[in-house]
Coordinates of C-alpha atoms in Angstrom, one line a residue:
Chain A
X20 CA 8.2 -27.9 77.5
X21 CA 10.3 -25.5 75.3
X22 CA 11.3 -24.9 71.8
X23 CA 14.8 -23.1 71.2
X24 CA 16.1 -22.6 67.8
X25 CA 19.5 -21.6 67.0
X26 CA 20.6 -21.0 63.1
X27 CA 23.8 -20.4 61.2
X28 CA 23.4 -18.2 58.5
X29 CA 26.1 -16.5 56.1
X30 CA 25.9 -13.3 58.2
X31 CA 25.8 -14.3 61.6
X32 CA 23.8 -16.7 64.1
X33 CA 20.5 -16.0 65.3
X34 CA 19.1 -17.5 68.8
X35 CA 15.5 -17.7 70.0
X36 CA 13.9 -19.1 72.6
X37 CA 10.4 -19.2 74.5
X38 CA 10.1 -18.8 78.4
X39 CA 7.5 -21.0 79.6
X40 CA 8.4 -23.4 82.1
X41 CA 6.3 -26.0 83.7
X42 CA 5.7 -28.6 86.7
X43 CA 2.4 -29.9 85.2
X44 CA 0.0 -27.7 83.3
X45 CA -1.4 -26.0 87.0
X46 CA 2.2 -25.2 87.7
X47 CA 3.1 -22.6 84.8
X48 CA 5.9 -19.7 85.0
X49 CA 8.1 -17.9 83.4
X50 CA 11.7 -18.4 83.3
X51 CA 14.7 -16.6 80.7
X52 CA 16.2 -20.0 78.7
X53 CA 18.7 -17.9 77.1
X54 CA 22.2 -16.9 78.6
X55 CA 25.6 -15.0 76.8
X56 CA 29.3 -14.4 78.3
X57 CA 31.2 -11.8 76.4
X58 CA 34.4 -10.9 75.9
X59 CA 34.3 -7.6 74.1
X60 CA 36.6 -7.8 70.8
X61 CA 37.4 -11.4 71.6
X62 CA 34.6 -13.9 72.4
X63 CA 30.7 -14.0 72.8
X64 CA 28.8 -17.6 74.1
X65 CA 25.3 -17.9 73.6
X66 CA 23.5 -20.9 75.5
X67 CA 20.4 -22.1 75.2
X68 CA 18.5 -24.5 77.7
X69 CA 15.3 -27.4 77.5
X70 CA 14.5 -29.8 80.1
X71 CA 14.7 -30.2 83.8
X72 CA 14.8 -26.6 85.1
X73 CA 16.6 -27.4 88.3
X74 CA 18.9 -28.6 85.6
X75 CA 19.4 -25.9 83.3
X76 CA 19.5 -23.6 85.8
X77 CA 21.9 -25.5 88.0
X78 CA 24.4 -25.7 84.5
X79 CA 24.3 -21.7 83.9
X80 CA 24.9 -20.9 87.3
X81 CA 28.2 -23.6 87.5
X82 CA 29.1 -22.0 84.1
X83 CA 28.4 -18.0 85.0
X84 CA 30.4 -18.7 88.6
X85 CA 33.2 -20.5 86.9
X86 CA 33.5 -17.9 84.8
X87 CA 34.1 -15.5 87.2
X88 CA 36.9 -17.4 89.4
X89 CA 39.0 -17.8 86.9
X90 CA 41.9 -18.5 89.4
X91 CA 40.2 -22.1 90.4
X92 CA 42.4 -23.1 87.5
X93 CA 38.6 -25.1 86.1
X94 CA 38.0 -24.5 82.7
X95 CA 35.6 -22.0 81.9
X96 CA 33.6 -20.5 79.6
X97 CA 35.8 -17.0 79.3
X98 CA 38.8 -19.1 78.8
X99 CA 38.4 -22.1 76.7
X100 CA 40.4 -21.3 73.7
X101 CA 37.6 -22.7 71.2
X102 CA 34.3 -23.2 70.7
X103 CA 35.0 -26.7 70.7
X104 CA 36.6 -26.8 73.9
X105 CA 33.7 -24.6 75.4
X106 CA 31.0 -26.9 73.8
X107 CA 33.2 -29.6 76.1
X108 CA 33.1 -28.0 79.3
X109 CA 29.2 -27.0 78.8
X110 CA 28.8 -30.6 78.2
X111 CA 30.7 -31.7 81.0
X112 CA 28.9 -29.3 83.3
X113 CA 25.6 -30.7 82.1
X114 CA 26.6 -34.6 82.2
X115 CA 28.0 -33.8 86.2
X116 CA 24.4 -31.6 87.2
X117 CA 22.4 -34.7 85.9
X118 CA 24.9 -37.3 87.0
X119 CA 24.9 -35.6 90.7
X120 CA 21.0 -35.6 90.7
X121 CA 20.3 -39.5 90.0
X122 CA 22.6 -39.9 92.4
X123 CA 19.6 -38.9 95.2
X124 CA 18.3 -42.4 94.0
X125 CA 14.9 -41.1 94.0
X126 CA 14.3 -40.1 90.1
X127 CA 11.7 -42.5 88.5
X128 CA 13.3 -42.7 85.5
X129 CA 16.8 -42.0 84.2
X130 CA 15.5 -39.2 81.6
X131 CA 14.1 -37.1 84.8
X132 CA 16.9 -34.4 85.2
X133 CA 17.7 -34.5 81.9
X134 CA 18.5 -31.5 79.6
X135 CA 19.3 -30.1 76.3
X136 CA 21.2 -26.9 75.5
X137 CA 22.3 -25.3 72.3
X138 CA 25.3 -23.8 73.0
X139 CA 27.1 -21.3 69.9
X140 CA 29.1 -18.3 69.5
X141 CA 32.7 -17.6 68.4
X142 CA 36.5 -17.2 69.8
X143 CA 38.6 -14.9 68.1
X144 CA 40.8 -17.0 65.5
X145 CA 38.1 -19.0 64.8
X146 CA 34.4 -19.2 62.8
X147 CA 30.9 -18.6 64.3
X148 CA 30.0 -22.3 65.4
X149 CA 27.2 -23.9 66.9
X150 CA 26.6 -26.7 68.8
X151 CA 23.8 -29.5 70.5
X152 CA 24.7 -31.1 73.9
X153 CA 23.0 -34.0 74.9
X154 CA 22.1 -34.9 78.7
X155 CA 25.0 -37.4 78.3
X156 CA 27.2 -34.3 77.7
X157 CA 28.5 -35.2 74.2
X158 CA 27.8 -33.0 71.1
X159 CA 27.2 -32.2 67.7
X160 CA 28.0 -29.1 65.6
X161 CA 26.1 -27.8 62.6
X162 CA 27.7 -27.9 59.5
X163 CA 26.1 -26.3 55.8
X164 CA 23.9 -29.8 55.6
X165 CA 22.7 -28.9 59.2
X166 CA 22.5 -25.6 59.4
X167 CA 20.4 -24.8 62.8
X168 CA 19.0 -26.4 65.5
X169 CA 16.2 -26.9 67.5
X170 CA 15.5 -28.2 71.0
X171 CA 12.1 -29.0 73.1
X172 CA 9.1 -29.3 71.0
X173 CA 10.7 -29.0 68.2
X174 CA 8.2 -31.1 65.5
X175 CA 5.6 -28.8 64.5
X176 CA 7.8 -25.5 63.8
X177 CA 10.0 -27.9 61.8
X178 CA 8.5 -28.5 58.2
X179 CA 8.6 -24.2 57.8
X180 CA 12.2 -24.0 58.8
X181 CA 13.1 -26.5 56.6
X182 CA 11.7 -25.5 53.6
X183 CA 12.5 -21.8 53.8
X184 CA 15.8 -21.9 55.3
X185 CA 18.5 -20.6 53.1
X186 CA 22.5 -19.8 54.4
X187 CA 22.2 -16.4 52.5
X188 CA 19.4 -15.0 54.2
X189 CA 19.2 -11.8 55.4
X190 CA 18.8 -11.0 59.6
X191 CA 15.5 -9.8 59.0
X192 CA 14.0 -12.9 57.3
X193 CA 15.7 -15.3 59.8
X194 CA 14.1 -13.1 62.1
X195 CA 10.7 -14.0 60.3
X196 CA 11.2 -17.6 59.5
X197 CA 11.5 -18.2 63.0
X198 CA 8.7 -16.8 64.2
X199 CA 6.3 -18.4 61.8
X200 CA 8.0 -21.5 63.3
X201 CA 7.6 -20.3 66.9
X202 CA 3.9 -19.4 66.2
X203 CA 3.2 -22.7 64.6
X204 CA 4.3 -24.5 67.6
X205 CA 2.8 -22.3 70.1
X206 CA -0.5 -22.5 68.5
X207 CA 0.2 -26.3 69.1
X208 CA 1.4 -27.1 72.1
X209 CA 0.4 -25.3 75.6
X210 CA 3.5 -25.4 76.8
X211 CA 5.5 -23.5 74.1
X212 CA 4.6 -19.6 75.4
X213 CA 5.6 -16.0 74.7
X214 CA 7.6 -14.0 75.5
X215 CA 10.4 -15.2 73.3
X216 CA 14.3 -13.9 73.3
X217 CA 16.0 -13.0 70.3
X218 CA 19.2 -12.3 69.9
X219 CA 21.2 -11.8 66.6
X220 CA 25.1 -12.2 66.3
X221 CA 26.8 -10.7 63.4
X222 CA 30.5 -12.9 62.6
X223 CA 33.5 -11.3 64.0
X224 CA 31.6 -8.8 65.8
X225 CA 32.4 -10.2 69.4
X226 CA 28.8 -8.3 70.7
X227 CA 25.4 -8.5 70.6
X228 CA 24.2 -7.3 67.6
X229 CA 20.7 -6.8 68.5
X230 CA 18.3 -8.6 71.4
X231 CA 14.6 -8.4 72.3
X232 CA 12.2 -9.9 74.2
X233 CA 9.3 -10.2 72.5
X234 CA 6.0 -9.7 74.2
X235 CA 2.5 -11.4 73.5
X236 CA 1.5 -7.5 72.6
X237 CA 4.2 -6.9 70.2
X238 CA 2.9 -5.5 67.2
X239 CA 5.1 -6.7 64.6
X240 CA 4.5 -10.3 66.0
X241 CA 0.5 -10.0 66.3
X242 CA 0.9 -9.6 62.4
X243 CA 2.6 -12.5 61.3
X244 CA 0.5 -14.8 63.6
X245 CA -2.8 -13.2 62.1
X246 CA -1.1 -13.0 58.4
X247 CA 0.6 -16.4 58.4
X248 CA -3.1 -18.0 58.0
X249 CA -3.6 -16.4 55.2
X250 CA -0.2 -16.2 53.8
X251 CA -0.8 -20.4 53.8
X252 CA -4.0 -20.6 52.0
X253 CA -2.8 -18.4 49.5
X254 CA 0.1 -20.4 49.5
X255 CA -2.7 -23.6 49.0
X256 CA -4.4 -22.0 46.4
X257 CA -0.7 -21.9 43.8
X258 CA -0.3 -25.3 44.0
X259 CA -2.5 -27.1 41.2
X260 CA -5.8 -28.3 42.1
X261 CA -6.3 -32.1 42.4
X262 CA -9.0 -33.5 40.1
X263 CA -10.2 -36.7 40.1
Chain Z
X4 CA 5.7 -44.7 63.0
X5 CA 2.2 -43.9 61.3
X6 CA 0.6 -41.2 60.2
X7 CA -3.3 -40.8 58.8
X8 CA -5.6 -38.2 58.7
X9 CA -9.5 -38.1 58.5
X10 CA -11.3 -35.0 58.1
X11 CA -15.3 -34.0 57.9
X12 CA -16.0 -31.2 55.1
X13 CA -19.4 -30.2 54.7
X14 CA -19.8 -32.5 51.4
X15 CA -18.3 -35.9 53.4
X16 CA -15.5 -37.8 54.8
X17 CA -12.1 -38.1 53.5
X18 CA -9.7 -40.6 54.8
X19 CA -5.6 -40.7 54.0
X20 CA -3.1 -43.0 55.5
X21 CA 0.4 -43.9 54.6
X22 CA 1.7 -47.7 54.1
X23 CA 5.1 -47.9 55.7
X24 CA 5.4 -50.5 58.4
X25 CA 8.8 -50.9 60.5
X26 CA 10.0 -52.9 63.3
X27 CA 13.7 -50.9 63.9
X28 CA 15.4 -49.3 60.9
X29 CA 15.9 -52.1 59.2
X30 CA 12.9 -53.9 59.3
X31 CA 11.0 -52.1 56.9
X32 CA 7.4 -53.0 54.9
X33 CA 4.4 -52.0 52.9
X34 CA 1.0 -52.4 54.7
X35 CA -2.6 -51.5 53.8
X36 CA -3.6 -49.8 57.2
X37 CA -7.2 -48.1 55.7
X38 CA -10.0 -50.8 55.1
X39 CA -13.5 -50.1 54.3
X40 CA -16.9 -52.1 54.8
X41 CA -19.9 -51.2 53.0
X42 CA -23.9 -52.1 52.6
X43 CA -24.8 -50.8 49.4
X44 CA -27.5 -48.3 50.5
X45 CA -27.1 -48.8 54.0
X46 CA -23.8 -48.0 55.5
X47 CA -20.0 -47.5 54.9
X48 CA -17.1 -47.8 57.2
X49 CA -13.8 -47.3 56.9
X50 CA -11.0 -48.0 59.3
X51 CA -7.8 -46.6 60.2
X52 CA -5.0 -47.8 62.3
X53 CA -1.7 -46.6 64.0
X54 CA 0.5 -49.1 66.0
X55 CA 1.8 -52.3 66.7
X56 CA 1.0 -54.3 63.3
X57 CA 0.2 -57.7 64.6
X58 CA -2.3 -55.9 67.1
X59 CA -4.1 -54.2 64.3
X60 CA -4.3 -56.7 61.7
X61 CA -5.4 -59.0 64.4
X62 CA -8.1 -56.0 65.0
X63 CA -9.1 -55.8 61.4
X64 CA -9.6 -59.5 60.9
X65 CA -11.5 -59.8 63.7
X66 CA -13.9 -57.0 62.6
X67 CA -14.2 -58.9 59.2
X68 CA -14.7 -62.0 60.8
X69 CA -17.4 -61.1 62.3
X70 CA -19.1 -59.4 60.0
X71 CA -19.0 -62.6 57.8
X72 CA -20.6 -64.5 60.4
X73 CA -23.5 -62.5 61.1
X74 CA -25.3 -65.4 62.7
X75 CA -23.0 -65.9 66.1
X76 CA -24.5 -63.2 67.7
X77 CA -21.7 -60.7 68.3
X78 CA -22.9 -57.3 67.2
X79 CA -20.7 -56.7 64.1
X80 CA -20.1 -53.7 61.4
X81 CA -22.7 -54.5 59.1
X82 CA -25.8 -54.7 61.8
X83 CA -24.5 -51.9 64.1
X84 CA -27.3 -49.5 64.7
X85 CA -25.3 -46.7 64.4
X86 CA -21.8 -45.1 64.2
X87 CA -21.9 -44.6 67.9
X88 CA -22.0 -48.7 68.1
X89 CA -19.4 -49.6 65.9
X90 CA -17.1 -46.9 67.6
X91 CA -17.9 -49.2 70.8
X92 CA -17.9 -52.2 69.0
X93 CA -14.6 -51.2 67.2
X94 CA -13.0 -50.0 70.8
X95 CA -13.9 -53.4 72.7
X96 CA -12.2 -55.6 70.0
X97 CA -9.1 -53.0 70.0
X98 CA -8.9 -53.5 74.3
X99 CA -9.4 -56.8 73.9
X100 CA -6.9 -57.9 71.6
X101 CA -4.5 -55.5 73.5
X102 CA -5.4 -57.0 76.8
X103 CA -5.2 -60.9 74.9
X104 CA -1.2 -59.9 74.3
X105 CA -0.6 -58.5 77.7
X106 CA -1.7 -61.6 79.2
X107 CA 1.5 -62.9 77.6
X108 CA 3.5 -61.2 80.3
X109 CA 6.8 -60.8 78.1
X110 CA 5.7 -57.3 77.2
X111 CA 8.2 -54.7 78.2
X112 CA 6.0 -52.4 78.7
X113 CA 2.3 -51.6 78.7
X114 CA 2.4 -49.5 75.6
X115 CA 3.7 -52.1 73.8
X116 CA 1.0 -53.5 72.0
X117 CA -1.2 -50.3 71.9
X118 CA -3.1 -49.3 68.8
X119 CA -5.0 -46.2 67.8
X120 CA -7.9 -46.5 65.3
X121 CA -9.3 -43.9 63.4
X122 CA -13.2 -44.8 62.5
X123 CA -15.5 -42.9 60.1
X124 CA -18.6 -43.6 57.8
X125 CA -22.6 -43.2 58.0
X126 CA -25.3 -45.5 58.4
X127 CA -28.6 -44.7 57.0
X128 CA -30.7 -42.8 59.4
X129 CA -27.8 -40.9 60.7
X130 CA -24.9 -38.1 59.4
X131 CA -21.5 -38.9 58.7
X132 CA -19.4 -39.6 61.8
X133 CA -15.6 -39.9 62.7
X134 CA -14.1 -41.2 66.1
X135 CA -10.4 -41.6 67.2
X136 CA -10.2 -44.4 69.3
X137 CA -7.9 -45.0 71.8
X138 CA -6.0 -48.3 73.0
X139 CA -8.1 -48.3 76.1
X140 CA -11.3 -49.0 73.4
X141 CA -12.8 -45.4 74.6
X142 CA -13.4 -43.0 71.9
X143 CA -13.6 -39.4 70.8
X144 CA -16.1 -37.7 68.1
X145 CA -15.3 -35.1 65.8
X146 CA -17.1 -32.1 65.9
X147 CA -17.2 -28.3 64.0
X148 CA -14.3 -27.7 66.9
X149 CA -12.5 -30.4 65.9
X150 CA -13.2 -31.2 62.3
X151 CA -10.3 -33.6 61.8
X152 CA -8.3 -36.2 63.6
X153 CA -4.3 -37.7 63.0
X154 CA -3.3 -40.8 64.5
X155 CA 0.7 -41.4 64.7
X156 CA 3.3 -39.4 63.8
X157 CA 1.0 -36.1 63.6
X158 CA 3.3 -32.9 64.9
X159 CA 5.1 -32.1 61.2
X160 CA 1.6 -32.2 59.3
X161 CA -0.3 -30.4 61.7
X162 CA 0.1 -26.8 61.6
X163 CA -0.7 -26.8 57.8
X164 CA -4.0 -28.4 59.0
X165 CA -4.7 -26.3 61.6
X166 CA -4.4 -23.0 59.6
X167 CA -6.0 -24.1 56.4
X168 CA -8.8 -26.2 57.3
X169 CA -12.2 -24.7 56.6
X170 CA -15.4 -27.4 56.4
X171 CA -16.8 -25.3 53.0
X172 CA -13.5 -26.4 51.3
X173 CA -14.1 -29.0 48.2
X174 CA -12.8 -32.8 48.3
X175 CA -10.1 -31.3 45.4
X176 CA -9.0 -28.8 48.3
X177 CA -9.0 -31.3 50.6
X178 CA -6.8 -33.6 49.1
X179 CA -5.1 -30.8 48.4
X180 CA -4.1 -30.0 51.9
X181 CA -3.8 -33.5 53.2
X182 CA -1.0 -33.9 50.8
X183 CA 1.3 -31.1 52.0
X184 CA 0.1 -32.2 55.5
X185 CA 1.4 -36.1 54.6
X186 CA 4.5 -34.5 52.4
X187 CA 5.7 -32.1 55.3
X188 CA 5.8 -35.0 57.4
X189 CA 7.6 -37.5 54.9
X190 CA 10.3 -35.4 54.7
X191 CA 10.8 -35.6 58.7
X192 CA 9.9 -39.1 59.6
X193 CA 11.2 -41.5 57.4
X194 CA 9.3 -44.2 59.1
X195 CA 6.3 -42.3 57.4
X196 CA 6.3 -43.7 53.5
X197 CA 4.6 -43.6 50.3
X198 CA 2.6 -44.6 49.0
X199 CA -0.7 -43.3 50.3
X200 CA -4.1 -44.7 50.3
X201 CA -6.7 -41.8 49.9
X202 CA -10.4 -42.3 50.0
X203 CA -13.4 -39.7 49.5
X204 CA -16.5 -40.3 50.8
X205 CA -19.9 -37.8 49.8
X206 CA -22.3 -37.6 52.4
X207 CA -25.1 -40.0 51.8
X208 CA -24.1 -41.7 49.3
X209 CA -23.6 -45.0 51.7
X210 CA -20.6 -45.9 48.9
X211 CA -17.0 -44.9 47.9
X212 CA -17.1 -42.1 45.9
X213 CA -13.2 -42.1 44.7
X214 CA -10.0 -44.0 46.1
X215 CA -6.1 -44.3 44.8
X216 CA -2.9 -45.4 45.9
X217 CA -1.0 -42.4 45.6
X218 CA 2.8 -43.7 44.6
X219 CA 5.8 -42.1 44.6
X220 CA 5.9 -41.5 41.3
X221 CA 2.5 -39.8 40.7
X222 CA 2.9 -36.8 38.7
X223 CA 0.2 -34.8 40.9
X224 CA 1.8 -35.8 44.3
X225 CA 5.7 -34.8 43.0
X226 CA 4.1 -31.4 41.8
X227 CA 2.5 -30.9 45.3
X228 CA 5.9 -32.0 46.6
X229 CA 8.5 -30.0 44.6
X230 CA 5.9 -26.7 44.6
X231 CA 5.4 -26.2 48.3
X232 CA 8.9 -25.4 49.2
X233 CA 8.4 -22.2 46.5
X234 CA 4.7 -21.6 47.9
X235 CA 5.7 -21.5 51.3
X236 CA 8.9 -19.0 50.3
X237 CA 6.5 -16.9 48.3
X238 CA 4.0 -16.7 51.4
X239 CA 6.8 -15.7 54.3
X240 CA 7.7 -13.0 51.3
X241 CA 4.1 -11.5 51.5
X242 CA 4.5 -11.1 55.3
X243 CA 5.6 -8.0 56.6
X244 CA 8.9 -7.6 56.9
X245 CA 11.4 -7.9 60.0
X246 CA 12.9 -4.2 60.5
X247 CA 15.6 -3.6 63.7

């Protein structure tokens, strides 16, 4: 599995995802799902990736080389005059990878190669935007109602993210709010694992603001896994009691 | 969907289950899905279930049948030896009532008709016991590893359980947690409804100690509701913070 989570706040967008891939629970690795394209001062396009590796992988490497042949005269990703049009040719890519697999006639089920990507960023003349491609290829963008999104294993981290979220957060407490979630979900499911990738976008910045990779060791993570416990049963004990 | 949780504190059993039924979107109803049986002085049992409705009501009735008609011979609820038996007894009814509806043959699939049952109580003689069994009729115990068990739509409410558990805690604790557990997951799943049905059970006492349909409107549950967004803000606050 995987969990992903993208989120649009007032200063930016914020992306993180795990690394754990796996072909049963004996077949375990690790594998990057998060990719960006820049175009300094003009454009930077974050995607991230859950399902079918084969998949996922196949999509970024289609988008990466398309990218860099411009003259092919195929859309592509350094191009596309919007984010609109890019969250098009993502989906696209994705709906051909998956379309070009059941073609083999061997998958046991339709849902085999399928994938999921979050795919955000922004164009120069335009705002930060963020989208969800499904493995049919189209889309759906976040708006102020639907602020972030989440892909893979995306149930247990959720109640946290939507309670706390607010647009005028700062970096930092994004930051924070998705780790709790991350660490609730990887506490859950075997299959959600760190390292995770962070990477924070500040708007009409066109660059990485900051990225990470951060490792099961990392100190600052340790403590909110071992505080977060706490944090909830103190949370628990301000709520009035129950008395019957 | 479903959701209902048991859990085993040191002082007894407490049992919580939703009530909302639904057969697509717009097919949806209000459905008792905890019933108890009890021996004054002997035994009580309680009954959970998740799934297809007309396999467990069939499931309950059946139960109830027999334990009105003592004199047929089938082992039933109120002569079961132990808690151990009626898990057994409760599974073999569950597989074959599944099995009964398979034999249809219109099913589209196998999972179709599947149930899980949550079953807890104590018989004189022996502690308080809780199972989770599946719609094979085979069954899992609880233990001090596993203190508590969900059945349906259990990813949203879990991580609150997870963290905050602790078998010392008191039934007003209890409750307690198991509502932010039920309220984090009402406000993902709307096939997960109010009201409630919440049920305490003290060790040896061989009857109920305390149950109540928790609606909507219940002035405790919308305190517990509208307070947790603030508690859980207040606790990511206490964590440390987020610096880059």
């Amino acid at each position: 599995m995987t969990y992903c989570v993208a989120m649009h706040v007032d200063r930016g967008l914020i992306f993180m995802s795990d690394t754990r891939t796996n072909a049963g629970i004996d077949n375990v690795s690790t594998f990057r799902k998060m990719q960006t394209w820049q175009v300094p001062n003009e454009r930077l396009i974050t995607v991230m990736t859950a399902g079918n590796l084969a998949t996922t992988q196949a999509v970024l490497s289609l988008l990466d080389e398309r990218s860099k042949a411009p003259e092919d005269r195929c859309p592509n990703l350094l191009e596309a005059p919007s984010m609109f049009q890019v969250a098009r040719f993502v989906g696209n890519t994705l709906r051909d990878v998956i379309q070009g697999n059941l073609s083999g006639g061997k998958a046991k089920s339709e849902s085999t190669f399928d994938a999921t990507l979050i795919v955000g960023g922004q164009i120069k003349g335009g705002e930060p935007r963020l989208f969800l491609v499904y493995p049919e290829g189209n889309f759906i963008e976040a708006s102020k109602d639907t602020p972030f999104f989440q892909i893979g294993e995306m149930k247990y981290g959720r109640p946290i993210l939507v309670r706390a979220y607010d647009s005028a957060m700062s970096f930092e407490d994004a930051v924070k709010l998705m780790l709790v979630s991350f660490n609730s979900t990887v506490k859950a499911n075997l299959s959600v694992g760190l390292p995770f990738d962070l990477q924070l976008y500040e708007s009409n910045s066109f660059e990485v603001l900051y990225e990470k990779r951060i490792e099961e060791s990392d100190p600052y993570y340790s403590e909110i896994s071992e505080g977060w416990g706490n944090a909830l049963s103190s949370a628990l004990r301000t709520l009035p009691d129950f008395t019957f």
